[in-house]
Amino acid sequence: MLTSLEPYYKRSHTQWSASNIAIEDSSYALDAVRYHITTVSNWHRLDVKTKLKALTEYLNPLRFKEETLFALMEFGDNYHEVERQDS
């Protein structure tokens, strides 16, 4: 996650420090996390605690709000539910 964001922040001349970056301020970073969620093939079999742990690992060390964490989990649930229905 961090390696994919570094070039973006260097191009925008923003001080590169992950702890200074709020995920909510970067649609690029949120899109990267959403992409990673779409690649979890067993998402629909994971319990809530495991999903939250995985998402926290995707987001760390960036700053994030709790509502963003739950919105990303809902995104994953919705994405993988449609995928499950199609199979």
Coordinates of C-alpha atoms in Angstrom, one line a residue, residues 7-87:
P7 CA 5.1 8.2 -6.1
Y8 CA 1.8 10.0 -5.9
Y9 CA 2.9 12.1 -2.8
K10 CA 6.3 12.8 -4.3
R11 CA 4.7 14.1 -7.5
S12 CA 2.4 16.3 -5.5
H13 CA 5.3 17.7 -3.5
T14 CA 3.6 16.6 -0.2
Q15 CA 5.9 15.7 2.7
W16 CA 6.1 11.9 2.5
S17 CA 5.3 10.5 5.9
A18 CA 2.6 7.8 6.2
S19 CA 1.6 8.9 9.7
N20 CA 0.7 12.4 8.3
I21 CA -1.6 11.0 5.6
A22 CA -5.3 10.5 6.2
I23 CA -6.7 7.8 3.9
E24 CA -9.9 9.8 3.5
D25 CA -7.9 12.6 1.8
S26 CA -6.7 10.4 -1.0
S27 CA -9.1 8.9 -3.5
Y28 CA -6.1 7.1 -5.0
A29 CA -5.3 5.4 -1.7
L30 CA -8.9 4.5 -1.1
D31 CA -9.1 3.0 -4.6
A32 CA -6.0 1.0 -3.9
V33 CA -7.6 -0.5 -0.7
R34 CA -10.8 -1.2 -2.5
Y35 CA -8.8 -3.0 -5.2
H36 CA -7.1 -5.2 -2.5
I37 CA -10.5 -6.0 -1.1
T38 CA -11.8 -7.2 -4.4
T39 CA -8.9 -9.7 -4.6
V40 CA -9.8 -11.5 -1.4
S41 CA -11.3 -14.7 -2.8
N42 CA -12.8 -15.9 0.5
W43 CA -14.1 -12.5 1.8
H44 CA -17.7 -13.8 2.2
R45 CA -16.4 -16.6 4.5
L46 CA -14.5 -14.3 6.8
D47 CA -16.0 -13.1 10.1
V48 CA -16.3 -9.4 11.0
K49 CA -13.3 -9.5 13.3
T50 CA -11.1 -11.0 10.6
K51 CA -12.3 -8.5 8.0
L52 CA -11.6 -5.5 10.3
K53 CA -8.2 -6.9 11.1
A54 CA -7.4 -7.3 7.4
L55 CA -8.6 -3.8 6.6
T56 CA -6.7 -2.3 9.5
E57 CA -3.5 -4.0 8.1
Y58 CA -4.3 -2.6 4.6
L59 CA -4.7 0.9 6.1
N60 CA -1.9 1.1 8.6
P61 CA 0.2 3.2 9.1
L62 CA -2.1 5.7 7.4
R63 CA -4.5 7.5 9.6
F64 CA -8.2 6.6 9.1
K65 CA -11.6 7.1 10.7
E66 CA -13.6 4.3 12.2
E67 CA -16.5 5.0 9.8
T68 CA -14.0 4.6 6.8
L69 CA -13.1 1.2 8.1
F70 CA -16.7 0.1 8.3
A71 CA -17.5 1.7 4.9
L72 CA -14.7 -0.4 3.4
M73 CA -16.0 -3.5 5.0
E74 CA -19.4 -2.8 3.6
F75 CA -17.9 -2.2 0.2
G76 CA -16.2 -5.7 0.4
D77 CA -19.4 -7.3 1.6
N78 CA -21.4 -5.8 -1.3
Y79 CA -18.7 -6.5 -3.9
H80 CA -18.3 -10.1 -2.9
E81 CA -22.0 -10.7 -2.4
V82 CA -22.6 -9.8 -6.1
E83 CA -19.7 -12.0 -7.1
R84 CA -21.1 -14.9 -5.0
Q85 CA -24.5 -14.5 -6.6
D86 CA -23.1 -14.6 -10.1
S87 CA -21.3 -17.9 -9.5

